[in-house]
PDB file of C-alpha atoms in Angstrom:
ATOM      1  CA  MET T 126      33.060  -9.534 -31.004  1.00  0.00           C
ATOM      2  CA  ALA T 127      32.030  -6.997 -33.343  1.00  0.00           C
ATOM      3  CA  THR T 128      28.665  -6.160 -34.420  1.00  0.00           C
ATOM      4  CA  SER T 129      27.831  -4.994 -37.943  1.00  0.00           C
ATOM      5  CA  ARG T 130      26.147  -2.135 -39.019  1.00  0.00           C
ATOM      6  CA  TRP T 131      23.661  -4.439 -39.537  1.00  0.00           C
ATOM      7  CA  THR T 132      22.723  -6.101 -36.508  1.00  0.00           C
ATOM      8  CA  ALA T 133      22.994  -3.198 -34.559  1.00  0.00           C
ATOM      9  CA  ALA T 134      20.448  -1.640 -36.551  1.00  0.00           C
ATOM     10  CA  VAL T 135      18.337  -5.081 -36.711  1.00  0.00           C
ATOM     11  CA  GLU T 136      18.696  -5.139 -32.675  1.00  0.00           C
ATOM     12  CA  ALA T 137      18.042  -1.662 -32.156  1.00  0.00           C
ATOM     13  CA  PRO T 138      14.575  -0.866 -30.090  1.00  0.00           C
ATOM     14  CA  GLN T 139      12.084   0.928 -32.190  1.00  0.00           C
ATOM     15  CA  VAL T 140      11.227   4.230 -30.759  1.00  0.00           C
ATOM     16  CA  SER T 141       7.906   5.989 -31.586  1.00  0.00           C
ATOM     17  CA  PRO T 142       8.851   9.562 -33.482  1.00  0.00           C
ATOM     18  CA  ARG T 143       8.344  12.101 -31.066  1.00  0.00           C
ATOM     19  CA  ARG T 144       4.773  13.836 -31.633  1.00  0.00           C
ATOM     20  CA  ARG T 145       3.470  17.189 -30.835  1.00  0.00           C
ATOM     21  CA  GLY T 146       0.363  19.406 -30.356  1.00  0.00           C
ATOM     22  CA  PRO T 147      -2.641  18.157 -32.327  1.00  0.00           C
ATOM     23  CA  VAL T 148      -1.092  14.874 -33.619  1.00  0.00           C
ATOM     24  CA  LEU T 149      -0.291  13.733 -30.370  1.00  0.00           C
ATOM     25  CA  GLU T 150      -3.479  15.093 -28.878  1.00  0.00           C
ATOM     26  CA  ARG T 151      -5.081  12.998 -31.402  1.00  0.00           C
ATOM     27  CA  ALA T 152      -3.453   9.869 -30.378  1.00  0.00           C
ATOM     28  CA  ILE T 153      -4.697  10.334 -27.107  1.00  0.00           C
ATOM     29  CA  LEU T 154      -8.429  11.033 -28.077  1.00  0.00           C
ATOM     30  CA  ASP T 155      -8.071   7.865 -30.460  1.00  0.00           C
ATOM     31  CA  ALA T 156      -6.834   5.866 -27.278  1.00  0.00           C
ATOM     32  CA  ALA T 157      -9.450   6.537 -25.255  1.00  0.00           C
ATOM     33  CA  LEU T 158     -12.156   5.468 -27.489  1.00  0.00           C
ATOM     34  CA  GLU T 159     -10.336   2.644 -28.138  1.00  0.00           C
ATOM     35  CA  GLN T 160     -10.398   1.534 -24.149  1.00  0.00           C
ATOM     36  CA  LEU T 161     -13.741   2.886 -23.807  1.00  0.00           C
ATOM     37  CA  SER T 162     -14.810   0.308 -26.757  1.00  0.00           C
ATOM     38  CA  THR T 163     -12.614  -2.564 -25.446  1.00  0.00           C
ATOM     39  CA  VAL T 164     -12.729  -2.509 -21.939  1.00  0.00           C
ATOM     40  CA  GLY T 165     -14.925  -0.282 -20.496  1.00  0.00           C
ATOM     41  CA  TRP T 166     -15.379   3.174 -18.389  1.00  0.00           C
ATOM     42  CA  ASN T 167     -14.816   1.371 -14.990  1.00  0.00           C
ATOM     43  CA  ALA T 168     -11.506  -0.089 -16.464  1.00  0.00           C
ATOM     44  CA  LEU T 169      -9.962   2.703 -18.031  1.00  0.00           C
ATOM     45  CA  THR T 170      -7.128   4.635 -16.796  1.00  0.00           C
ATOM     46  CA  MET T 171      -5.134   7.620 -17.874  1.00  0.00           C
ATOM     47  CA  GLU T 172      -2.281   5.218 -17.742  1.00  0.00           C
ATOM     48  CA  GLY T 173      -3.643   2.717 -20.147  1.00  0.00           C
ATOM     49  CA  VAL T 174      -4.745   5.486 -22.637  1.00  0.00           C
ATOM     50  CA  ALA T 175      -1.165   7.015 -22.200  1.00  0.00           C
ATOM     51  CA  ALA T 176       0.300   3.790 -23.043  1.00  0.00           C
ATOM     52  CA  GLY T 177      -2.354   3.235 -26.049  1.00  0.00           C
ATOM     53  CA  ALA T 178      -0.901   6.304 -27.500  1.00  0.00           C
ATOM     54  CA  GLN T 179       2.830   5.335 -26.723  1.00  0.00           C
ATOM     55  CA  THR T 180       3.383   8.660 -25.199  1.00  0.00           C
ATOM     56  CA  GLY T 181       4.123   9.374 -21.193  1.00  0.00           C
ATOM     57  CA  LYS T 182       1.504   9.802 -18.620  1.00  0.00           C
ATOM     58  CA  ALA T 183       2.416  13.473 -17.902  1.00  0.00           C
ATOM     59  CA  ALA T 184       1.978  14.233 -22.165  1.00  0.00           C
ATOM     60  CA  VAL T 185      -1.910  13.004 -20.948  1.00  0.00           C
ATOM     61  CA  TYR T 186      -2.721  15.103 -17.746  1.00  0.00           C
ATOM     62  CA  ARG T 187      -1.192  18.114 -19.386  1.00  0.00           C
ATOM     63  CA  ARG T 188      -3.891  18.660 -21.489  1.00  0.00           C
ATOM     64  CA  TRP T 189      -6.380  16.784 -19.123  1.00  0.00           C
ATOM     65  CA  SER T 190      -6.515  16.828 -15.331  1.00  0.00           C
ATOM     66  CA  SER T 191      -8.896  13.946 -14.840  1.00  0.00           C
ATOM     67  CA  LYS T 192     -10.976  10.951 -16.572  1.00  0.00           C
ATOM     68  CA  ALA T 193     -13.750  12.509 -17.326  1.00  0.00           C
ATOM     69  CA  GLU T 194     -12.261  15.141 -19.025  1.00  0.00           C
ATOM     70  CA  LEU T 195     -10.222  13.326 -21.396  1.00  0.00           C
ATOM     71  CA  VAL T 196     -13.485  10.982 -22.041  1.00  0.00           C
ATOM     72  CA  ALA T 197     -16.061  14.100 -22.960  1.00  0.00           C
ATOM     73  CA  ASP T 198     -13.256  15.014 -25.280  1.00  0.00           C
ATOM     74  CA  ALA T 199     -12.942  11.932 -26.775  1.00  0.00           C
ATOM     75  CA  LEU T 200     -16.745  11.387 -27.330  1.00  0.00           C
ATOM     76  CA  ARG T 201     -17.130  14.994 -28.612  1.00  0.00           C
ATOM     77  CA  SER T 202     -14.134  13.868 -31.292  1.00  0.00           C
ATOM     78  CA  GLY T 203     -15.577  10.723 -32.154  1.00  0.00           C
ATOM     79  CA  LEU T 204     -19.478  11.140 -32.305  1.00  0.00           C
ATOM     80  CA  PRO T 205     -20.355  11.635 -35.975  1.00  0.00           C
ATOM     81  CA  ASP T 206     -21.868  14.665 -37.199  1.00  0.00           C
ATOM     82  CA  LEU T 207     -25.421  14.669 -38.468  1.00  0.00           C
ATOM     83  CA  ASP T 208     -26.292  17.550 -40.825  1.00  0.00           C
ATOM     84  CA  ARG T 209     -27.679  16.560 -43.204  1.00  0.00           C
ATOM     85  CA  ALA T 210     -31.223  14.786 -44.161  1.00  0.00           C
ATOM     86  CA  ASP T 211     -30.703  13.960 -48.283  1.00  0.00           C
ATOM     87  CA  ASP T 212     -33.881  13.579 -50.126  1.00  0.00           C
ATOM     88  CA  HIS T 213     -34.169  10.265 -51.406  1.00  0.00           C
ATOM     89  CA  GLY T 214     -37.560  10.784 -53.354  1.00  0.00           C
ATOM     90  CA  SER T 215     -40.144   9.166 -50.349  1.00  0.00           C
ATOM     91  CA  VAL T 216     -40.482   9.578 -46.947  1.00  0.00           C
ATOM     92  CA  ARG T 217     -39.739   6.098 -46.323  1.00  0.00           C
ATOM     93  CA  GLU T 218     -36.517   5.779 -48.294  1.00  0.00           C
ATOM     94  CA  ASP T 219     -35.666   9.124 -46.105  1.00  0.00           C
ATOM     95  CA  LEU T 220     -36.085   7.633 -43.184  1.00  0.00           C
ATOM     96  CA  TYR T 221     -34.568   3.883 -44.168  1.00  0.00           C
ATOM     97  CA  GLN T 222     -31.579   6.321 -45.337  1.00  0.00           C
ATOM     98  CA  LEU T 223     -31.331   7.756 -41.733  1.00  0.00           C
ATOM     99  CA  CYS T 224     -31.731   4.979 -39.348  1.00  0.00           C
ATOM    100  CA  LEU T 225     -28.867   3.469 -41.393  1.00  0.00           C
ATOM    101  CA  ARG T 226     -26.879   6.335 -40.249  1.00  0.00           C
ATOM    102  CA  LEU T 227     -27.879   6.360 -36.839  1.00  0.00           C
ATOM    103  CA  ARG T 228     -27.249   2.592 -36.821  1.00  0.00           C
ATOM    104  CA  GLU T 229     -23.889   3.365 -38.030  1.00  0.00           C
ATOM    105  CA  ALA T 230     -23.180   5.676 -35.031  1.00  0.00           C
ATOM    106  CA  MET T 231     -24.430   3.019 -32.783  1.00  0.00           C
ATOM    107  CA  TYR T 232     -22.068   0.499 -33.713  1.00  0.00           C
ATOM    108  CA  SER T 233     -19.053   3.007 -34.378  1.00  0.00           C
ATOM    109  CA  ARG T 234     -15.917   2.783 -31.940  1.00  0.00           C
ATOM    110  CA  SER T 235     -17.689   5.967 -30.516  1.00  0.00           C
ATOM    111  CA  GLY T 236     -20.850   4.080 -30.157  1.00  0.00           C
ATOM    112  CA  PHE T 237     -19.241   1.378 -28.022  1.00  0.00           C
ATOM    113  CA  ALA T 238     -17.353   3.993 -25.914  1.00  0.00           C
ATOM    114  CA  LEU T 239     -20.306   5.879 -25.434  1.00  0.00           C
ATOM    115  CA  ARG T 240     -22.695   3.201 -24.105  1.00  0.00           C
ATOM    116  CA  SER T 241     -19.808   1.995 -21.602  1.00  0.00           C
ATOM    117  CA  VAL T 242     -20.138   5.901 -20.251  1.00  0.00           C
ATOM    118  CA  LEU T 243     -23.324   5.836 -20.451  1.00  0.00           C
ATOM    119  CA  TYR T 244     -24.332   2.831 -18.426  1.00  0.00           C
ATOM    120  CA  GLU T 245     -21.617   2.277 -16.052  1.00  0.00           C
ATOM    121  CA  CYS T 246     -20.530   5.623 -14.791  1.00  0.00           C
ATOM    122  CA  ASP T 247     -21.438   7.294 -11.687  1.00  0.00           C
ATOM    123  CA  ALA T 248     -24.637   9.318 -11.822  1.00  0.00           C
ATOM    124  CA  ALA T 249     -23.013  12.732 -11.548  1.00  0.00           C
ATOM    125  CA  SER T 250     -21.008  11.966 -14.681  1.00  0.00           C
ATOM    126  CA  ALA T 251     -23.325  10.411 -16.482  1.00  0.00           C
ATOM    127  CA  GLU T 252     -25.696  13.613 -16.243  1.00  0.00           C
ATOM    128  CA  ARG T 253     -22.353  15.314 -18.169  1.00  0.00           C
ATOM    129  CA  PHE T 254     -22.137  13.183 -20.732  1.00  0.00           C
ATOM    130  CA  HIS T 255     -25.933  13.162 -21.381  1.00  0.00           C
ATOM    131  CA  GLY T 256     -26.297  16.698 -21.875  1.00  0.00           C
ATOM    132  CA  MET T 257     -23.578  16.221 -24.424  1.00  0.00           C
ATOM    133  CA  VAL T 258     -24.768  13.121 -26.386  1.00  0.00           C
ATOM    134  CA  LEU T 259     -28.347  15.319 -26.494  1.00  0.00           C
ATOM    135  CA  ARG T 260     -26.420  18.290 -28.318  1.00  0.00           C
ATOM    136  CA  ARG T 261     -24.467  15.983 -30.158  1.00  0.00           C
ATOM    137  CA  LEU T 262     -26.330  13.028 -31.306  1.00  0.00           C
ATOM    138  CA  VAL T 263     -29.752  12.788 -30.131  1.00  0.00           C
ATOM    139  CA  GLU T 264     -30.875  15.972 -30.704  1.00  0.00           C
ATOM    140  CA  PRO T 265     -29.293  16.434 -34.570  1.00  0.00           C
ATOM    141  CA  ALA T 266     -30.712  12.992 -35.115  1.00  0.00           C
ATOM    142  CA  GLN T 267     -34.460  14.706 -34.501  1.00  0.00           C
ATOM    143  CA  ARG T 268     -33.849  17.556 -36.300  1.00  0.00           C
ATOM    144  CA  LEU T 269     -33.194  15.289 -39.581  1.00  0.00           C
ATOM    145  CA  PHE T 270     -36.273  12.913 -38.572  1.00  0.00           C
ATOM    146  CA  ARG T 271     -38.115  16.186 -38.856  1.00  0.00           C
ATOM    147  CA  GLU T 272     -36.812  17.497 -42.182  1.00  0.00           C
ATOM    148  CA  ALA T 273     -37.506  14.208 -43.685  1.00  0.00           C
ATOM    149  CA  VAL T 274     -41.104  14.245 -42.478  1.00  0.00           C
ATOM    150  CA  GLN T 275     -41.527  17.830 -43.490  1.00  0.00           C
ATOM    151  CA  ARG T 276     -40.554  17.101 -46.771  1.00  0.00           C
ATOM    152  CA  GLY T 277     -43.329  14.161 -46.571  1.00  0.00           C
ATOM    153  CA  ILE T 278     -46.273  16.859 -45.964  1.00  0.00           C
ATOM    154  CA  GLU T 279     -44.857  18.806 -49.171  1.00  0.00           C
ATOM    155  CA  ARG T 280     -44.996  15.919 -51.218  1.00  0.00           C
ATOM    156  CA  GLY T 281     -48.132  14.796 -50.228  1.00  0.00           C
ATOM    157  CA  ASP T 282     -47.151  11.245 -48.800  1.00  0.00           C
ATOM    158  CA  VAL T 283     -47.318  11.995 -45.265  1.00  0.00           C
ATOM    159  CA  ARG T 284     -50.067  13.536 -43.500  1.00  0.00           C
ATOM    160  CA  PRO T 285     -49.999  17.515 -42.601  1.00  0.00           C
ATOM    161  CA  ASP T 286     -50.227  16.777 -39.029  1.00  0.00           C
ATOM    162  CA  ALA T 287     -47.907  14.316 -38.248  1.00  0.00           C
ATOM    163  CA  THR T 288     -45.729  16.811 -36.137  1.00  0.00           C
ATOM    164  CA  ALA T 289     -46.232  15.544 -32.691  1.00  0.00           C
ATOM    165  CA  GLU T 290     -43.105  15.982 -30.491  1.00  0.00           C
ATOM    166  CA  VAL T 291     -43.189  12.302 -29.338  1.00  0.00           C
ATOM    167  CA  ILE T 292     -43.008  11.184 -33.064  1.00  0.00           C
ATOM    168  CA  PHE T 293     -39.770  11.982 -33.511  1.00  0.00           C
ATOM    169  CA  ASP T 294     -38.861  10.018 -30.783  1.00  0.00           C
ATOM    170  CA  VAL T 295     -40.363   6.872 -32.297  1.00  0.00           C
ATOM    171  CA  ILE T 296     -37.053   5.863 -34.325  1.00  0.00           C
ATOM    172  CA  PRO T 297     -34.333   6.345 -31.943  1.00  0.00           C
ATOM    173  CA  GLY T 298     -36.375   4.876 -28.627  1.00  0.00           C
ATOM    174  CA  LEU T 299     -36.770   1.819 -30.555  1.00  0.00           C
ATOM    175  CA  MET T 300     -33.555   1.623 -31.727  1.00  0.00           C
ATOM    176  CA  MET T 301     -31.920   1.974 -28.578  1.00  0.00           C
ATOM    177  CA  PHE T 302     -34.425  -0.389 -26.370  1.00  0.00           C
ATOM    178  CA  ARG T 303     -33.771  -3.472 -28.697  1.00  0.00           C
ATOM    179  CA  ALA T 304     -30.110  -2.628 -28.697  1.00  0.00           C
ATOM    180  CA  LYS T 305     -29.518  -2.528 -25.082  1.00  0.00           C
ATOM    181  CA  VAL T 306     -32.744  -5.017 -23.577  1.00  0.00           C
ATOM    182  CA  ARG T 307     -32.985  -7.521 -26.847  1.00  0.00           C
ATOM    183  CA  GLY T 308     -29.517  -6.942 -28.016  1.00  0.00           C
ATOM    184  CA  SER T 309     -30.642  -6.426 -31.496  1.00  0.00           C
ATOM    185  CA  GLU T 310     -27.710  -5.305 -33.830  1.00  0.00           C
ATOM    186  CA  TRP T 311     -29.982  -3.765 -36.279  1.00  0.00           C
ATOM    187  CA  PRO T 312     -29.757  -6.111 -39.544  1.00  0.00           C
ATOM    188  CA  ASP T 313     -31.282  -4.058 -42.886  1.00  0.00           C
ATOM    189  CA  GLU T 314     -33.867  -5.953 -42.723  1.00  0.00           C
ATOM    190  CA  ALA T 315     -34.803  -5.107 -39.454  1.00  0.00           C
ATOM    191  CA  VAL T 316     -34.591  -1.475 -39.949  1.00  0.00           C
ATOM    192  CA  ALA T 317     -36.906  -1.862 -43.003  1.00  0.00           C
ATOM    193  CA  GLU T 318     -39.319  -3.768 -40.756  1.00  0.00           C
ATOM    194  CA  MET T 319     -39.487  -0.908 -38.614  1.00  0.00           C
ATOM    195  CA  ILE T 320     -39.717   1.648 -41.033  1.00  0.00           C
ATOM    196  CA  ASP T 321     -42.766  -0.271 -43.224  1.00  0.00           C
ATOM    197  CA  HIS T 322     -44.519  -1.460 -40.318  1.00  0.00           C
ATOM    198  CA  VAL T 323     -43.968   1.431 -37.771  1.00  0.00           C
ATOM    199  CA  MET T 324     -43.556   4.630 -39.307  1.00  0.00           C
ATOM    200  CA  VAL T 325     -45.134   4.558 -42.771  1.00  0.00           C
ATOM    201  CA  PRO T 326     -48.449   3.715 -41.400  1.00  0.00           C
ATOM    202  CA  LEU T 327     -47.912   6.353 -38.786  1.00  0.00           C
ATOM    203  CA  LEU T 328     -47.196   8.786 -40.976  1.00  0.00           C
ATOM    204  CA  ARG T 329     -48.982   8.530 -43.814  1.00  0.00           C
ATOM    205  CA  ALA T 330     -51.518  10.388 -45.594  1.00  0.00           C
ATOM    206  CA  GLY T 331     -55.335  10.012 -44.309  1.00  0.00           C
ATOM    207  CA  THR T 332     -54.352   8.215 -41.865  1.00  0.00           C
ATOM    208  CA  ALA T 333     -55.678   9.696 -38.223  1.00  0.00           C
TER     209      ALA T 333
END
């Protein structure tokens, strides 16, 4: 029985266009982040990442020799750039907006991927990723909190001696504790409560 061109076209398998270079690498990194955020570190495999990126396993291994190397690059590429602390007119609003950005990072695909790595992988691997997290997330966030507090000091709505290192651990510490231990997803009202009942009183000008 003859087959028409239309029938042949419909029945032909759909083949993904061949990708190379940065386009293929981006697809592989995205697939790794997706695997991490859904199945976690322990269940992630190079084969699964290759399938998610619609490429062959050899293409993954040519670029990354191990799961740890692939995951490290995927996290580096996916973590947000915390590069500015915008001036919103008051230390309260500056800190509130920074917390919303930090929450967005925590609950992004990259944030879920990062937590799966830190919670599941062995101590040696966790130490490797811990350093990257400090450089890409924790230290930039603390720097932005310092900038916001310094602006508050210059405005006069933050006491001049509110520069102790522990102050800049309060927000990240509370957010991580409540997310991990209590399962809080930090709705806007919870962020506002933390700023209004913890940070503003802690920083307020004229307090001891």
